[in-house]
JSON list of C-alpha atoms in Angstrom, two decimals:
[
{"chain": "D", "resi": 6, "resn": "UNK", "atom": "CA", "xyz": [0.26, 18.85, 30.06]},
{"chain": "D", "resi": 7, "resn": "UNK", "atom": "CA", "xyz": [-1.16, 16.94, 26.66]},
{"chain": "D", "resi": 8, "resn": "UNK", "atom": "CA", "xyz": [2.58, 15.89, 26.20]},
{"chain": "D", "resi": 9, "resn": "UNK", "atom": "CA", "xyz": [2.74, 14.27, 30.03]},
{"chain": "D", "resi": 10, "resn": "UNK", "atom": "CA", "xyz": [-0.79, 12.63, 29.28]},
{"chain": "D", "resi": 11, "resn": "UNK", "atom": "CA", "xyz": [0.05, 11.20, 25.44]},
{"chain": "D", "resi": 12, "resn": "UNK", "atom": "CA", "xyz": [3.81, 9.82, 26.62]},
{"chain": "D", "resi": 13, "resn": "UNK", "atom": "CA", "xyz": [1.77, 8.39, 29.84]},
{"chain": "D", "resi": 14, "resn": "UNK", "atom": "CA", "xyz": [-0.36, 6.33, 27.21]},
{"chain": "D", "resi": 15, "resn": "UNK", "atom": "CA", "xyz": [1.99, 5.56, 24.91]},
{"chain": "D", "resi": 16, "resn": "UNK", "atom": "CA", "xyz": [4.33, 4.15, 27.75]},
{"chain": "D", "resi": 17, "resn": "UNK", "atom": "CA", "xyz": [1.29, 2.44, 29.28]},
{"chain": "D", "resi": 18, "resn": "UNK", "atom": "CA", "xyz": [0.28, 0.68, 25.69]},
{"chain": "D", "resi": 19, "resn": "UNK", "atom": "CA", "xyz": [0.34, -2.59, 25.13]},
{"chain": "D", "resi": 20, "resn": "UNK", "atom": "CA", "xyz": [0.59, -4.23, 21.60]},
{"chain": "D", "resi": 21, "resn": "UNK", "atom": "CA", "xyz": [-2.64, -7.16, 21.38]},
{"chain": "D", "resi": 22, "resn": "UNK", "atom": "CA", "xyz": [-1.11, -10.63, 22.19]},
{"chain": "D", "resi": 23, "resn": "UNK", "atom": "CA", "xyz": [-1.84, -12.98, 19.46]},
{"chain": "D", "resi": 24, "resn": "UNK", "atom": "CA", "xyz": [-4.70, -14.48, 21.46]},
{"chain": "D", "resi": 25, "resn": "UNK", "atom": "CA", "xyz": [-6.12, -10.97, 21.83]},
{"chain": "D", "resi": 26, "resn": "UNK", "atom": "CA", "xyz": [-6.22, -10.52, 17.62]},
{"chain": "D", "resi": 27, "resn": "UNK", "atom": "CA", "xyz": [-7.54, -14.24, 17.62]},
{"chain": "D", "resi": 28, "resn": "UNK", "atom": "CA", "xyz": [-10.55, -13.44, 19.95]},
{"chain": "D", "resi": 29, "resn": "UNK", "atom": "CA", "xyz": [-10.76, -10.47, 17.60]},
{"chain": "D", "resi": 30, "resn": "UNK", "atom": "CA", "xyz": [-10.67, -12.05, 14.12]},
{"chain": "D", "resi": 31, "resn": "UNK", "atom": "CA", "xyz": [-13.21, -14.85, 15.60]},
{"chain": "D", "resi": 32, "resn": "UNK", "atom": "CA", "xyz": [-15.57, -12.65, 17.20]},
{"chain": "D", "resi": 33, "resn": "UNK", "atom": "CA", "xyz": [-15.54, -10.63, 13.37]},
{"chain": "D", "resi": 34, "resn": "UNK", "atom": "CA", "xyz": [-16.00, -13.97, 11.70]},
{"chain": "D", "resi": 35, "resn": "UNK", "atom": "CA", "xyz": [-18.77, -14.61, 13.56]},
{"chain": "D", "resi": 36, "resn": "UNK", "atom": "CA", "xyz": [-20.32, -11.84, 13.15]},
{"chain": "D", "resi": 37, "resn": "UNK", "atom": "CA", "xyz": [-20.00, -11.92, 9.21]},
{"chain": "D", "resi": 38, "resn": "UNK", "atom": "CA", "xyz": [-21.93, -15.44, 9.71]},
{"chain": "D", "resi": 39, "resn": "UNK", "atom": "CA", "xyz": [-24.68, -13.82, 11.95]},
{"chain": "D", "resi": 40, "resn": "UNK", "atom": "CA", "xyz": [-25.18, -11.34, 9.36]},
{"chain": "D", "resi": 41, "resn": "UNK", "atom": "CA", "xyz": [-25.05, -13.72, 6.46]},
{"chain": "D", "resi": 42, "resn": "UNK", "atom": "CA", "xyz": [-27.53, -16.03, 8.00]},
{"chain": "D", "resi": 43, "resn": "UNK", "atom": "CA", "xyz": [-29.94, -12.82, 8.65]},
{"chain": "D", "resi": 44, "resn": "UNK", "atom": "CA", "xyz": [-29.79, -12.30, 5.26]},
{"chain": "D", "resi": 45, "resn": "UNK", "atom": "CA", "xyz": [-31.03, -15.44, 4.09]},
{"chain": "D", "resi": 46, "resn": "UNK", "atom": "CA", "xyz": [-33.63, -15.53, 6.47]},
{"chain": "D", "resi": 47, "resn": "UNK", "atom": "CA", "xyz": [-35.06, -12.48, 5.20]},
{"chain": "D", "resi": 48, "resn": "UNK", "atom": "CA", "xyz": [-34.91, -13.52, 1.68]},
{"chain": "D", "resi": 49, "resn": "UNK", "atom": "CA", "xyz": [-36.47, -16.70, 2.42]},
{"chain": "D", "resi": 50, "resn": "UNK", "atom": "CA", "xyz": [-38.71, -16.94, 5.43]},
{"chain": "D", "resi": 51, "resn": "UNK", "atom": "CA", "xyz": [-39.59, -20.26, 4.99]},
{"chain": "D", "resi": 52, "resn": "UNK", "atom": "CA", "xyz": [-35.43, -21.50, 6.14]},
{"chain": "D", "resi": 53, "resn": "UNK", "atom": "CA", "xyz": [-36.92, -20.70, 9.52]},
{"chain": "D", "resi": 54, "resn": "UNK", "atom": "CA", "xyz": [-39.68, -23.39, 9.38]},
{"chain": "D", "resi": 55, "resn": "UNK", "atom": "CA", "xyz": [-38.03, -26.10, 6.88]},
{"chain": "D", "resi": 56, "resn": "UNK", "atom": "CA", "xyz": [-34.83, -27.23, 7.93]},
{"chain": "D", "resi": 57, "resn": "UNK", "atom": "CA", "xyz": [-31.89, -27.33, 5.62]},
{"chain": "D", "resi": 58, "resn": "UNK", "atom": "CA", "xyz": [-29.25, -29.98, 4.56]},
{"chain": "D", "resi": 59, "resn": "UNK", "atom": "CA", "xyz": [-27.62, -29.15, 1.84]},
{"chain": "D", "resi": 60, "resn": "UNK", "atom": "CA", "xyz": [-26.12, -25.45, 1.31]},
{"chain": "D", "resi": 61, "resn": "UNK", "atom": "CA", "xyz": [-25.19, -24.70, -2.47]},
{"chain": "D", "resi": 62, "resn": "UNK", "atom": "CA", "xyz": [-22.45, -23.17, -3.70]},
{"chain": "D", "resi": 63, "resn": "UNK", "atom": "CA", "xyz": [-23.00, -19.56, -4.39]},
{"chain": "D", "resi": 64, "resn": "UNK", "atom": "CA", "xyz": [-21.83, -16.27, -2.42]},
{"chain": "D", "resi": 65, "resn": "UNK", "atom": "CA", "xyz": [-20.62, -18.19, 0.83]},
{"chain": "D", "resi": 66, "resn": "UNK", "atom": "CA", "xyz": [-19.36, -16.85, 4.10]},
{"chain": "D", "resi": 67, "resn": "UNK", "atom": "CA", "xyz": [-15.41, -17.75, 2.21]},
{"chain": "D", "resi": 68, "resn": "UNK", "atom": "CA", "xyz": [-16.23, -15.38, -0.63]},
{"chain": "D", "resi": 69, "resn": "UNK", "atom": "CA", "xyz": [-17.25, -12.81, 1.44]},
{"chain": "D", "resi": 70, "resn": "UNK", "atom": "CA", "xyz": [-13.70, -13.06, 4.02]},
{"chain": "D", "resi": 71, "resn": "UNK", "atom": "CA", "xyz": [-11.97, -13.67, 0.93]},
{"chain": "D", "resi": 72, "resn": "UNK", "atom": "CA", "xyz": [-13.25, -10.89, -0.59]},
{"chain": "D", "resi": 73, "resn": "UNK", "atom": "CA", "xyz": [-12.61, -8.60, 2.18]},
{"chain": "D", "resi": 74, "resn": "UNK", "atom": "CA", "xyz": [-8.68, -9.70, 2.82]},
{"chain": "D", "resi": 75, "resn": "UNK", "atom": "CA", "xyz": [-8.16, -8.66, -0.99]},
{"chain": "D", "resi": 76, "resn": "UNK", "atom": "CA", "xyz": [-9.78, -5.31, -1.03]},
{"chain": "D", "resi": 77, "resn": "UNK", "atom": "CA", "xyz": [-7.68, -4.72, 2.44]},
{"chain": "D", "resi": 78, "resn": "UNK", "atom": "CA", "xyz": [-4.70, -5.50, 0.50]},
{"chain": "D", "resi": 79, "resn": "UNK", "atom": "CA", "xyz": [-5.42, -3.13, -1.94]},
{"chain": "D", "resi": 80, "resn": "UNK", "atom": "CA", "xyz": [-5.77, -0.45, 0.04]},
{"chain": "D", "resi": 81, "resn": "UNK", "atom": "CA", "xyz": [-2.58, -1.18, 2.11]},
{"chain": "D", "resi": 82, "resn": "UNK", "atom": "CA", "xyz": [-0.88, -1.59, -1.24]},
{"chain": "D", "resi": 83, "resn": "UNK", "atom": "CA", "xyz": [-2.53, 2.37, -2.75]},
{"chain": "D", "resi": 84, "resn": "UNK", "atom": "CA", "xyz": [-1.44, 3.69, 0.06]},
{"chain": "D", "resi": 85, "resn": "UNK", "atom": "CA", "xyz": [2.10, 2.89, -0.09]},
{"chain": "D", "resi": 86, "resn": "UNK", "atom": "CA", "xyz": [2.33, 3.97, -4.18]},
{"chain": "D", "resi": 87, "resn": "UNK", "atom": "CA", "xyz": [3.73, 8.11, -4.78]},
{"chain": "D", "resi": 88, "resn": "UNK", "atom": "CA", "xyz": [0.43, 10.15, -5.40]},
{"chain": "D", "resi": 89, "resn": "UNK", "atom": "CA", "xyz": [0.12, 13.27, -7.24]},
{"chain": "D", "resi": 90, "resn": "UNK", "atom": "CA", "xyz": [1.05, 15.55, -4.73]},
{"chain": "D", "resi": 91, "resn": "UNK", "atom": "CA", "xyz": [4.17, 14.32, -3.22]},
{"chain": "D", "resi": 92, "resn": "UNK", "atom": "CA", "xyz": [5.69, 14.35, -6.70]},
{"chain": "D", "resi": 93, "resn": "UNK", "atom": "CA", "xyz": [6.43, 18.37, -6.32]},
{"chain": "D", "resi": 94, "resn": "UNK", "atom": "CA", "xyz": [8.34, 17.25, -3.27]},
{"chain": "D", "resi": 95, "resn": "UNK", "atom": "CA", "xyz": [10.42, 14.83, -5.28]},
{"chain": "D", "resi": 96, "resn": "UNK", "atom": "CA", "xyz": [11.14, 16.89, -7.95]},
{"chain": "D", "resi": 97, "resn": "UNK", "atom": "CA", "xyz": [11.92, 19.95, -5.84]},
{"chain": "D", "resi": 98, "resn": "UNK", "atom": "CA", "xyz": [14.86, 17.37, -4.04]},
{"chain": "D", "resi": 99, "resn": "UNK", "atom": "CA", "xyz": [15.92, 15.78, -6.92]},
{"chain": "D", "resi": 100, "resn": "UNK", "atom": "CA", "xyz": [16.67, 19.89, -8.56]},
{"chain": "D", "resi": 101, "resn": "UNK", "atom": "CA", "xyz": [18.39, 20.80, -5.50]},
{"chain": "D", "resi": 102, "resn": "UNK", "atom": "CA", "xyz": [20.92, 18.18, -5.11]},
{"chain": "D", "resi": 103, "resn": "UNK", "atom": "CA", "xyz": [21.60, 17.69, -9.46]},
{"chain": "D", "resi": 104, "resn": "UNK", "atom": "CA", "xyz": [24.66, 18.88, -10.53]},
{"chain": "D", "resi": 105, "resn": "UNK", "atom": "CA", "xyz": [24.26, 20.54, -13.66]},
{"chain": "D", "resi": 106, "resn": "UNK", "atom": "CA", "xyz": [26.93, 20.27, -16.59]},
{"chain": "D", "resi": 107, "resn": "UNK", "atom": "CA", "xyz": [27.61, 23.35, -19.31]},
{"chain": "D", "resi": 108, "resn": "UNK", "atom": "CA", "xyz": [24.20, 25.11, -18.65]},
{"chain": "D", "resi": 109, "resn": "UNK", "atom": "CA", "xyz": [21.97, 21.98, -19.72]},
{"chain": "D", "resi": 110, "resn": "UNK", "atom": "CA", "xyz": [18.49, 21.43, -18.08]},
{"chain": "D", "resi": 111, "resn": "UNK", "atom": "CA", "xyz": [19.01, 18.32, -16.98]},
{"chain": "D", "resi": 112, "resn": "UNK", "atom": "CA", "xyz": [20.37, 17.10, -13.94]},
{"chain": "D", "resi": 113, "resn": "UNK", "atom": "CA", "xyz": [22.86, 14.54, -13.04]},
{"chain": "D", "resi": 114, "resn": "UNK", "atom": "CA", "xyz": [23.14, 12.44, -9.79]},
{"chain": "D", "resi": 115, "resn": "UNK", "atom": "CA", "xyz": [25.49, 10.55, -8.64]},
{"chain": "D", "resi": 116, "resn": "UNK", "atom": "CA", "xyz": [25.08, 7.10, -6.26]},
{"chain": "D", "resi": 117, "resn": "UNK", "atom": "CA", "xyz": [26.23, 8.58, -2.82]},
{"chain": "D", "resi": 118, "resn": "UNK", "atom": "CA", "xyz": [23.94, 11.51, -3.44]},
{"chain": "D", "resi": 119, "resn": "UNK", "atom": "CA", "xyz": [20.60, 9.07, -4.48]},
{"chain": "D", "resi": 120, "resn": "UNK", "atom": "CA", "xyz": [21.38, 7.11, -1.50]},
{"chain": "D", "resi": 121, "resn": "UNK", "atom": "CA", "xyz": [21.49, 10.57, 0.79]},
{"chain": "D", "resi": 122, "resn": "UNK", "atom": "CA", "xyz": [18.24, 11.57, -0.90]},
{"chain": "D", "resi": 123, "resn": "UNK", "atom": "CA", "xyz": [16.75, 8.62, -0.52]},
{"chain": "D", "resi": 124, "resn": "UNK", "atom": "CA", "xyz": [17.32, 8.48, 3.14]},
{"chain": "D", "resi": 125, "resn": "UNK", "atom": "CA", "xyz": [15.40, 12.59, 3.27]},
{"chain": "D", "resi": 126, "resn": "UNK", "atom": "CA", "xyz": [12.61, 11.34, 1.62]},
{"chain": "D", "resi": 127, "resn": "UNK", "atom": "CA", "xyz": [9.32, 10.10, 3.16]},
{"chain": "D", "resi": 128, "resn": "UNK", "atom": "CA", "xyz": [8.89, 6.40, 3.59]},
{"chain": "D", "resi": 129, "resn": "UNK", "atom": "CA", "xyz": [6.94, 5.87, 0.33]},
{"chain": "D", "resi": 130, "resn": "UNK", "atom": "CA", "xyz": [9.81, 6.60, -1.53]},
{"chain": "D", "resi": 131, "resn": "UNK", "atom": "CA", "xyz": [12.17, 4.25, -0.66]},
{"chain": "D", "resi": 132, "resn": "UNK", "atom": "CA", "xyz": [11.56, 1.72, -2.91]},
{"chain": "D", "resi": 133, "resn": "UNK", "atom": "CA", "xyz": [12.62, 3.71, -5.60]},
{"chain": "D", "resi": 134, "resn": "UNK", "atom": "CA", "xyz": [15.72, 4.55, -4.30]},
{"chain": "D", "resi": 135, "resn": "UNK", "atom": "CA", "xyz": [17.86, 0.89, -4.20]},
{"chain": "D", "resi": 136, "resn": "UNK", "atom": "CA", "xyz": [20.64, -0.06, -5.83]},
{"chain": "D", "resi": 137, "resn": "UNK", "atom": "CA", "xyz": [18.89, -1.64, -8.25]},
{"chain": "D", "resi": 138, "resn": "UNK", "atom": "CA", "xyz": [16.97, 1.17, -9.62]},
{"chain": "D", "resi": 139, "resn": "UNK", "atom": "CA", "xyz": [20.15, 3.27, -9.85]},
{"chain": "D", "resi": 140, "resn": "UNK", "atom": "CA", "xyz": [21.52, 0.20, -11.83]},
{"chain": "D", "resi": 141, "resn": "UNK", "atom": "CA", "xyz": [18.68, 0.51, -13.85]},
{"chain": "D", "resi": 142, "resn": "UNK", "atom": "CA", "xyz": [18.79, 4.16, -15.83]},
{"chain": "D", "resi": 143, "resn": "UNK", "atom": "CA", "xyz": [21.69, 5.40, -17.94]},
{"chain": "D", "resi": 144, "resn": "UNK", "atom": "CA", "xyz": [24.47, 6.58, -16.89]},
{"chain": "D", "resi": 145, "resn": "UNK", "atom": "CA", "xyz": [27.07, 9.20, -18.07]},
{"chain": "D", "resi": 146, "resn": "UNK", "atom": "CA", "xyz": [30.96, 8.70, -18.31]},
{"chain": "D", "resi": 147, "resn": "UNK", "atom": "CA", "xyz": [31.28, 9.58, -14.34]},
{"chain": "D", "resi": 148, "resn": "UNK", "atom": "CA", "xyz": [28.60, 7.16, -13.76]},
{"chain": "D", "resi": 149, "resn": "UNK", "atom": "CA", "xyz": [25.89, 9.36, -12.97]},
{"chain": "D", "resi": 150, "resn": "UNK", "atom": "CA", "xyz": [22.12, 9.11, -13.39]},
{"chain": "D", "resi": 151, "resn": "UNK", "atom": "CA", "xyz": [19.75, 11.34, -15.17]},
{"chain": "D", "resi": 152, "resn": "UNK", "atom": "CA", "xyz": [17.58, 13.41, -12.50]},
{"chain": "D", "resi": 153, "resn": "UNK", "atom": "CA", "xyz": [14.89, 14.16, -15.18]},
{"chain": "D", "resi": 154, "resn": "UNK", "atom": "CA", "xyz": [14.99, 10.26, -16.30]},
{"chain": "D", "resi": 155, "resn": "UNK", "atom": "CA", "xyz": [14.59, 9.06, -12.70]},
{"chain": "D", "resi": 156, "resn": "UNK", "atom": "CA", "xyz": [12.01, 11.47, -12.09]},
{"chain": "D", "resi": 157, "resn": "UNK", "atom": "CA", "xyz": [9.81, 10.21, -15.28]},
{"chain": "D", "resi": 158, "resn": "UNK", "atom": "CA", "xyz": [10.70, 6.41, -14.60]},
{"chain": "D", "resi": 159, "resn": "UNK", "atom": "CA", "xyz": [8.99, 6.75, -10.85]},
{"chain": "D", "resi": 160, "resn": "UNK", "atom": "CA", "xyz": [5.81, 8.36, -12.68]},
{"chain": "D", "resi": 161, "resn": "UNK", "atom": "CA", "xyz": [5.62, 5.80, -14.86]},
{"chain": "D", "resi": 162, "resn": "UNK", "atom": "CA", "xyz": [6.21, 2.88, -12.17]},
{"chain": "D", "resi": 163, "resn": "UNK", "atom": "CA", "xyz": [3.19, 4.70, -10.07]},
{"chain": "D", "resi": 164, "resn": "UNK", "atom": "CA", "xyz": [0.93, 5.07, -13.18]},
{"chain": "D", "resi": 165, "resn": "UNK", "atom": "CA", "xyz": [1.40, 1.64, -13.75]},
{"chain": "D", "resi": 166, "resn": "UNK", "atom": "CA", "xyz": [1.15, 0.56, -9.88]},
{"chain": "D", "resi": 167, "resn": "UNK", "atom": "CA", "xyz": [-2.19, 2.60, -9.83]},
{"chain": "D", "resi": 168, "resn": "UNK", "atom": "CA", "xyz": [-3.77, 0.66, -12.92]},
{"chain": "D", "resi": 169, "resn": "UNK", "atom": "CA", "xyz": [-2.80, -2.24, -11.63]},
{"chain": "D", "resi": 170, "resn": "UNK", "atom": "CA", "xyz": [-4.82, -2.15, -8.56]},
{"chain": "D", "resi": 171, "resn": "UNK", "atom": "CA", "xyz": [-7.78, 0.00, -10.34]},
{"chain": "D", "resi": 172, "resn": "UNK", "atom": "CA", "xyz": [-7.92, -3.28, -13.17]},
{"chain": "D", "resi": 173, "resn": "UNK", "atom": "CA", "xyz": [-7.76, -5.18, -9.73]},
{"chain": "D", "resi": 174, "resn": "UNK", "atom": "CA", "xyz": [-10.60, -4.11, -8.55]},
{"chain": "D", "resi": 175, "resn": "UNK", "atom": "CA", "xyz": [-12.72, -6.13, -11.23]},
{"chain": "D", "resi": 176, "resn": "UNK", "atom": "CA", "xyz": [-11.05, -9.58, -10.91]},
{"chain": "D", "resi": 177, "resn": "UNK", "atom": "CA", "xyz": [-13.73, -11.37, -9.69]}
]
């Protein structure tokens, strides 16, 4: 019953038309500017009585939208970086499908096999697993990777990723 009622609104759903998000982002926008101008009035009562013609530059309505559409950003960039928890699921793959040579530890992979585990792996992985990347590590005479130095080089590329946007947070 749930199913007939969730496929009846998803087949019934409409993306917003570009006027639609237009109306949206001005009717936001001006509501940032009611705000804004509530603000000063309560800070200084007197912009009620005395008119005002000239506006100085200081923590504007621009600031504010700009300010907003960067810490959006951020967040829609964190979100896409590897946290903490899906790294068990990436090192769990990468150990089942490394071949391993004369009883070593380490794993090897080889290209058709990162490209097949690549394609398993949620979404936020797949960045790590182009060509390029594989290009990028050491390979063995058969032209293999090291599981254990692909593993380490996406925890580094996160831990960097992460500091990134935390130091990001500060710019001003």
């Amino acid at each position: 019953m749930a199913l007939k009622i969730l496929k009846g609104y998803v087949h019934d759903f409409k993306p917003p038309s570009d006027d639609d998000r237009e109306r949206e982002t001005e009717t936001c926008f001006q509501r940032i500017q009611q705000e804004l101008r509530q603000k000063h009035a309560r800070e200084h009562p007197s912009l009620a009585v005395i008119p005002r013609f000239y506006f100085g530059s200081g923590p504007g309505l621009k600031s504010l939208v700009n300010r907003v559409a960067f810490l959006t950003l951020l967040d829609r960039k964190g979100a896409e970086i590897v946290e903490s928890g899906e790294y068990n699921l990436l090192w769990d793959s990468l150990m089942s499908v490394a071949t391993k040579e004369n009883d070593s530890v380490d794993g090897w992979i080889d290209y058709a096999t990162f490209v097949q585990l690549g394609e398993t792996l949620p979404v936020k992985f797949r960045q790590n697993f182009r060509p390029s990347v594989f290009m990028k590590l050491p390979h063995n005479d058969s032209g293999q990777i090291n599981a254990t130095h692909f593993f380490n080089y996406i925890l580094r590329k996160a831990t960097y990723l992460q500091t990134r946007l935390r130091m990001s947070l500060h710019d001003p």
